[in-house]
PDB file of C-alpha atoms in Angstrom:
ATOM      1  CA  UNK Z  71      -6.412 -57.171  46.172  1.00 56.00           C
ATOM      2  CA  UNK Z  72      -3.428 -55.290  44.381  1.00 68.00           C
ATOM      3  CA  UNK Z  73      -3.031 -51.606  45.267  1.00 76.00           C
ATOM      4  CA  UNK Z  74      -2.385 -50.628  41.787  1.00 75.00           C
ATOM      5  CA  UNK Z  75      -6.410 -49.894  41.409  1.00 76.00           C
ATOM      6  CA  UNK Z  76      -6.614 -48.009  44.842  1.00 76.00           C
ATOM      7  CA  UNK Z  77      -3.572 -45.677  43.476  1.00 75.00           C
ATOM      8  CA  UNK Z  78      -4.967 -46.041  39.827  1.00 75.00           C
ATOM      9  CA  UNK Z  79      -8.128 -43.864  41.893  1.00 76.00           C
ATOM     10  CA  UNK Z  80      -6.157 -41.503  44.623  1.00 76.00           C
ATOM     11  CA  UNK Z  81      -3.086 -40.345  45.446  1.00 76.00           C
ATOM     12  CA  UNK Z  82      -1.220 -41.077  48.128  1.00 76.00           C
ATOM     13  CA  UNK Z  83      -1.491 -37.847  49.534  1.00 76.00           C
ATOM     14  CA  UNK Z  84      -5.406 -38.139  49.168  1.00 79.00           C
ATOM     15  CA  UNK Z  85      -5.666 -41.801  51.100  1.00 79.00           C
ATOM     16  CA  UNK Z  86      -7.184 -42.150  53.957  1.00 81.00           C
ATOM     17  CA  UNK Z  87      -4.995 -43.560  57.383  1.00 84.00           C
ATOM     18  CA  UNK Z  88      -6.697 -46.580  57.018  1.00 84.00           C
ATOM     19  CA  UNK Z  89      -6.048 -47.207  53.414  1.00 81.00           C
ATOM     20  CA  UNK Z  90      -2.297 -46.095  53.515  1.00 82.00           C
ATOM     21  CA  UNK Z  91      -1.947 -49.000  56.363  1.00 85.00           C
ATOM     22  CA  UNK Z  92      -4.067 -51.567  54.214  1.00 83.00           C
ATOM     23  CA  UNK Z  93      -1.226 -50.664  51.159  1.00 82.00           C
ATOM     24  CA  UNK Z  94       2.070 -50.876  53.772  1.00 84.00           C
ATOM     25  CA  UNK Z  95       0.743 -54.145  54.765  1.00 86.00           C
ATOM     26  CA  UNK Z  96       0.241 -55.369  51.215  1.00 85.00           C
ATOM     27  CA  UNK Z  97       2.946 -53.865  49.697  1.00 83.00           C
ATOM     28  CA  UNK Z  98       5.397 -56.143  52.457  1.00 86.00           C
ATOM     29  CA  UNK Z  99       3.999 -59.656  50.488  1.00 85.00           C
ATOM     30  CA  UNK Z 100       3.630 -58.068  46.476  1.00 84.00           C
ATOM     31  CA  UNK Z 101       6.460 -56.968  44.431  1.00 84.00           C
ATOM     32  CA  UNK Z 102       4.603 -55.738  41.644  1.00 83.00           C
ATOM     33  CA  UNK Z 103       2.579 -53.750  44.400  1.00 84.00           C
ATOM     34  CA  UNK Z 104       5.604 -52.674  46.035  1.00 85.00           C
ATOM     35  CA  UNK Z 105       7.047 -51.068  43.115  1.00 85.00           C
ATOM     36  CA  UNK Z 106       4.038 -49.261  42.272  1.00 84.00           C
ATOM     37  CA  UNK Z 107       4.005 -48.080  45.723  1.00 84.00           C
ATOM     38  CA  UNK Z 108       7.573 -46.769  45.368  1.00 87.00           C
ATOM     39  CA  UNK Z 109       6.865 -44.854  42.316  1.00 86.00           C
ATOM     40  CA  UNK Z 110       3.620 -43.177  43.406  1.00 85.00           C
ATOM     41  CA  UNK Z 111       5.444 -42.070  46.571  1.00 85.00           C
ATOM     42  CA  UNK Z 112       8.299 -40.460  44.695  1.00 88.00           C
ATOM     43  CA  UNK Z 113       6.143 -38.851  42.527  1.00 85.00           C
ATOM     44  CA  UNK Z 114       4.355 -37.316  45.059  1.00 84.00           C
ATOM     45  CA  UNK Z 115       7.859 -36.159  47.158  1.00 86.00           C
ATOM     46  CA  UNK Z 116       8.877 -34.903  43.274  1.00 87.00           C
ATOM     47  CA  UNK Z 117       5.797 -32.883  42.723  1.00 84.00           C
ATOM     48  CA  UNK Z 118       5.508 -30.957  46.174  1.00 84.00           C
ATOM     49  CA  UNK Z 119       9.619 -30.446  45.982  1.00 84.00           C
ATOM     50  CA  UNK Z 120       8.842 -28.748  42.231  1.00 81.00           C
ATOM     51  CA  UNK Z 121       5.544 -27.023  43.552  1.00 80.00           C
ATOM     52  CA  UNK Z 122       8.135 -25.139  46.047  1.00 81.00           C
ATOM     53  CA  UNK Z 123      10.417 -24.242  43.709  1.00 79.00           C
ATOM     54  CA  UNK Z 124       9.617 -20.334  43.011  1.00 81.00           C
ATOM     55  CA  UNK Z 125      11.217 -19.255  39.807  1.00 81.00           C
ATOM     56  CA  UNK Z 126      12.460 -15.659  39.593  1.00 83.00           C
ATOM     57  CA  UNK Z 127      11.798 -13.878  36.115  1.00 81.00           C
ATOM     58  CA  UNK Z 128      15.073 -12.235  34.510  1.00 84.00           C
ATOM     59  CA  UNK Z 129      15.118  -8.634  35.865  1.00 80.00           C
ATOM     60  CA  UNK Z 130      14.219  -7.384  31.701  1.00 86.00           C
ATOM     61  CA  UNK Z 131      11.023  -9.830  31.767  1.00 88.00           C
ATOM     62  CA  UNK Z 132       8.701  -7.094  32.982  1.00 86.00           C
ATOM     63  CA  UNK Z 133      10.558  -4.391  30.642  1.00 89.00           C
ATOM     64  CA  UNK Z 134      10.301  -6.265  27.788  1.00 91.00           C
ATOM     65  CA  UNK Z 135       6.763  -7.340  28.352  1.00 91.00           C
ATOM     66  CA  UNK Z 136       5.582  -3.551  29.073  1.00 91.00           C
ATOM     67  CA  UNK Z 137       7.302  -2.771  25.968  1.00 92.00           C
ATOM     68  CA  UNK Z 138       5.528  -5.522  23.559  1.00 92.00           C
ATOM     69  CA  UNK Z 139       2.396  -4.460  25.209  1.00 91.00           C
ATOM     70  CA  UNK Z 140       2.955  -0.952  24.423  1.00 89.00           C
ATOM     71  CA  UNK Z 141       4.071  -1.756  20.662  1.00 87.00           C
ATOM     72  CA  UNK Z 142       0.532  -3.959  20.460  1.00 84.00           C
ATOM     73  CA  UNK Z 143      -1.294  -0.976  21.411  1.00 83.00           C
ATOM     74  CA  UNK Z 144       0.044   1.553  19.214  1.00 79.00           C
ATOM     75  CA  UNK Z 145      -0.140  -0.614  16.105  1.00 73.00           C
ATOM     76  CA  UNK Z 146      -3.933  -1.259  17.032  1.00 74.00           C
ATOM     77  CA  UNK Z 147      -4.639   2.817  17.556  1.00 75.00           C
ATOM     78  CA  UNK Z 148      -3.535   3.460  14.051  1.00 73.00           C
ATOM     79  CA  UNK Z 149      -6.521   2.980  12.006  1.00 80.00           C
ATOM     80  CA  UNK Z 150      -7.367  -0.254   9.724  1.00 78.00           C
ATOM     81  CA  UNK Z 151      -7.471   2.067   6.602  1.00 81.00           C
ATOM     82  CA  UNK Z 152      -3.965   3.526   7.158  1.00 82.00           C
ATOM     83  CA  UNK Z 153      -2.536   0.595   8.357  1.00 78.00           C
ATOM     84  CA  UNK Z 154      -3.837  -0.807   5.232  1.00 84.00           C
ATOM     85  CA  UNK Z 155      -3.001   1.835   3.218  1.00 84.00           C
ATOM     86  CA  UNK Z 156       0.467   1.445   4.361  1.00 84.00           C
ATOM     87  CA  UNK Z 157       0.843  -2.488   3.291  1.00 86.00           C
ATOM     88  CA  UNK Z 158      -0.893  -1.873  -0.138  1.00 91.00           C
ATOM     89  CA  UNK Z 159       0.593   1.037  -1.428  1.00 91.00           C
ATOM     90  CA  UNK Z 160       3.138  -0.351  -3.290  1.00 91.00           C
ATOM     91  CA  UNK Z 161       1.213  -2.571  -4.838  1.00 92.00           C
ATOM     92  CA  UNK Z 162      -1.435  -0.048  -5.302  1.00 92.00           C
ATOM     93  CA  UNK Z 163       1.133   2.228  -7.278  1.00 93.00           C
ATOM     94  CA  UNK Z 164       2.081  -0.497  -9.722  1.00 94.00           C
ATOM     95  CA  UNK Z 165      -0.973  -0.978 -11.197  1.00 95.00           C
ATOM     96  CA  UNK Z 166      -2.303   3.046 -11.230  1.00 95.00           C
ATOM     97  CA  UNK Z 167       0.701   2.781 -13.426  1.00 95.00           C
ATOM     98  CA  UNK Z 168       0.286  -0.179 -15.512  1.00 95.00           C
ATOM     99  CA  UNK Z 169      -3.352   1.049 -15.573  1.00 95.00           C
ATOM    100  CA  UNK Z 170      -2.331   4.212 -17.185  1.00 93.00           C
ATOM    101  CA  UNK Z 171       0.197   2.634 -19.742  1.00 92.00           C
ATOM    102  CA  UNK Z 172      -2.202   0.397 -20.649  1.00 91.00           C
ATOM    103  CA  UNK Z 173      -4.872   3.721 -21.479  1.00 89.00           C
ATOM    104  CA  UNK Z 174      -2.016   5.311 -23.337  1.00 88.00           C
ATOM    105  CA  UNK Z 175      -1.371   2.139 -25.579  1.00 86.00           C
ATOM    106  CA  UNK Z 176      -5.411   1.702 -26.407  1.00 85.00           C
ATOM    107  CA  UNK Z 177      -6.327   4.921 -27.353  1.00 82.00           C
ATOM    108  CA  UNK Z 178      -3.336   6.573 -28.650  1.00 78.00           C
ATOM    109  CA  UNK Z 179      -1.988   3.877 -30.475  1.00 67.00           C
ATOM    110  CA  UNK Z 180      -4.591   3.003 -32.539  1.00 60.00           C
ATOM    111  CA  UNK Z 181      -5.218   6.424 -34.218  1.00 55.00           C
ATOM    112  CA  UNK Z 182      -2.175   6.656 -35.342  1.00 55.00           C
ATOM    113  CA  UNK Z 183      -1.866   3.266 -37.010  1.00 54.00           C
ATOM    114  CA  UNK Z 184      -5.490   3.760 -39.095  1.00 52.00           C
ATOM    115  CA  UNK Z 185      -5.585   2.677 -42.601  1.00 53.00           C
ATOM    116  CA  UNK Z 186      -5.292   4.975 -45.601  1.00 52.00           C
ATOM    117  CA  UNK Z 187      -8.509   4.156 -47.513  1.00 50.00           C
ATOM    118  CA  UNK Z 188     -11.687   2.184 -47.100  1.00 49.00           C
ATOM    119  CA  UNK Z 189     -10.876  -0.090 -49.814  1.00 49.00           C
ATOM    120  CA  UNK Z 190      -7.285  -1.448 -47.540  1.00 48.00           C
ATOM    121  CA  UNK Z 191     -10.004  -1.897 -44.945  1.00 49.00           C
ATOM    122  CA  UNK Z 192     -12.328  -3.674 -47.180  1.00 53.00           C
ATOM    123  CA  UNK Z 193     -10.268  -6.219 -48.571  1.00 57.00           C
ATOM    124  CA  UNK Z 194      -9.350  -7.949 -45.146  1.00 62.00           C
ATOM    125  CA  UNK Z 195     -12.567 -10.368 -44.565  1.00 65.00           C
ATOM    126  CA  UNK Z 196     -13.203 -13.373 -42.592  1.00 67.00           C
ATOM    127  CA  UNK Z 197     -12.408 -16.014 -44.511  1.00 66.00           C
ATOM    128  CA  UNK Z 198      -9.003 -14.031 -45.744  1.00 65.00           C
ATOM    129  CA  UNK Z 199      -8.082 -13.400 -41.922  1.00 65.00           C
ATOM    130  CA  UNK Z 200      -8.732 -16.983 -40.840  1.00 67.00           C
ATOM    131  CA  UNK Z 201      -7.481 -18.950 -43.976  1.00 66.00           C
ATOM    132  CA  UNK Z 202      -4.672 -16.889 -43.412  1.00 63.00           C
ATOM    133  CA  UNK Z 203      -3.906 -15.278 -47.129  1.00 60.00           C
ATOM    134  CA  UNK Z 204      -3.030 -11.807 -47.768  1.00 60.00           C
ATOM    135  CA  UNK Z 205      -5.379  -8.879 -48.966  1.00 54.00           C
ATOM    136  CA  UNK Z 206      -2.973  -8.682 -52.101  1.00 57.00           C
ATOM    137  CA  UNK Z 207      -3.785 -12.043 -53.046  1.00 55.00           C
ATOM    138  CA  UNK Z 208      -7.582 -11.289 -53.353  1.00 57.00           C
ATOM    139  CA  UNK Z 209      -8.914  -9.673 -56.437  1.00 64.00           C
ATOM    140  CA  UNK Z 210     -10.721  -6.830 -56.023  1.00 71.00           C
ATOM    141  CA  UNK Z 211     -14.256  -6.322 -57.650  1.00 72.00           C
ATOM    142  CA  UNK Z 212     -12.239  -3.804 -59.823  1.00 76.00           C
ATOM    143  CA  UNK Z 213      -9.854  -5.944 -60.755  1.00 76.00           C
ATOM    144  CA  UNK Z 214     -12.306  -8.864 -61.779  1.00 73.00           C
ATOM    145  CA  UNK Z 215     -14.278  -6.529 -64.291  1.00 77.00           C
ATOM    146  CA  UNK Z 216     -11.171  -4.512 -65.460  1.00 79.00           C
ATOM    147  CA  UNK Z 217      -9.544  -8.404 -66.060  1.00 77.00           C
ATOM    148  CA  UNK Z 218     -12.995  -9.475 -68.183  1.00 79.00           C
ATOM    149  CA  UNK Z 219     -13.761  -6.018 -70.165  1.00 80.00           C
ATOM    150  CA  UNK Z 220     -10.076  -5.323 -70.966  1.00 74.00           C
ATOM    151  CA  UNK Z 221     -10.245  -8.946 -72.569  1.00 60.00           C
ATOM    152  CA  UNK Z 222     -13.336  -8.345 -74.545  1.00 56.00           C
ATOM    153  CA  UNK Z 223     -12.030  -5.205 -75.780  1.00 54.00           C
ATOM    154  CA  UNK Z 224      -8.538  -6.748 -77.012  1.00 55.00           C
ATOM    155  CA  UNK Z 225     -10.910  -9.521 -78.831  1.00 52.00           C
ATOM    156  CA  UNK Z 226     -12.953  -6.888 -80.646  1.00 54.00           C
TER     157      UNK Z 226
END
């Protein structure tokens, strides 16, 4: 039986007495055994020589994490509106003021651009608009009957 499936299962630190002598005596007739035996018991000297170790934080750590903790806290006391508020109001500001131009430009420009007569308004139709030809173009109703009464009167 190779030890690889007994290790595979515990570690050596977790082997019985018994079991640790079964793997020393094995390990003295199979290489592959041996070396697996070698690595699991350097891993275990590694991990209890790191598990000693104690690492010291920098003298600033607690400073600086007091401070971020602080900072966290006031930004969450300001309320969502204002903190809203605060990201937004550019934004915000632009388009009150596009908003505004835009009001201007519908209502004042219009009034001041309205046509003379009725009969200007009159001669734009649909069909003039979307076959594209000017309202000059288009006889009038006056200018139809003026065209055949001034011709019956000059052949009278």
């Amino acid at each position: 039986m190779h030890i690889t499936e007994i290790l595979d299962k515990a570690s050596i630190a977790a082997l019985s007495e018994s079991e640790l002598n079964e793997v020393r005596a094995h390990v003295l007739e199979c290489i592959s055994c041996r070396d697996a035996y070698e690595a699991a018991r350097l891993s275990v000297v590694v991990l209890k020589s790191r598990a000693q170790v104690v690492i010291e934080p920098s003298p600033f750590f607690q400073t600086r994490v007091m401070a971020a903790l602080r900072e966290q806290q006031a930004v969450e006391s300001v309320p969502a509106m204002l903190r809203l508020w605060r990201s937004a109001k550019a934004l915000v500001s632009i388009m009150a003021v596009t908003t505004a131009a835009l009001a201007v430009v519908s209502f004042v420009q219009p009034s001041q651009t309205a046509p003379a007569t009725d009969q200007t308004a009159s001669a734009y139709s649909a069909y003039s608009v979307i076959m594209d030809q000017d309202a000059e173009d288009q006889m009038s109703y006056d200018k139809v009957l003026s065209t055949i009464y001034d011709d019956d009167d000059d052949a009278r």
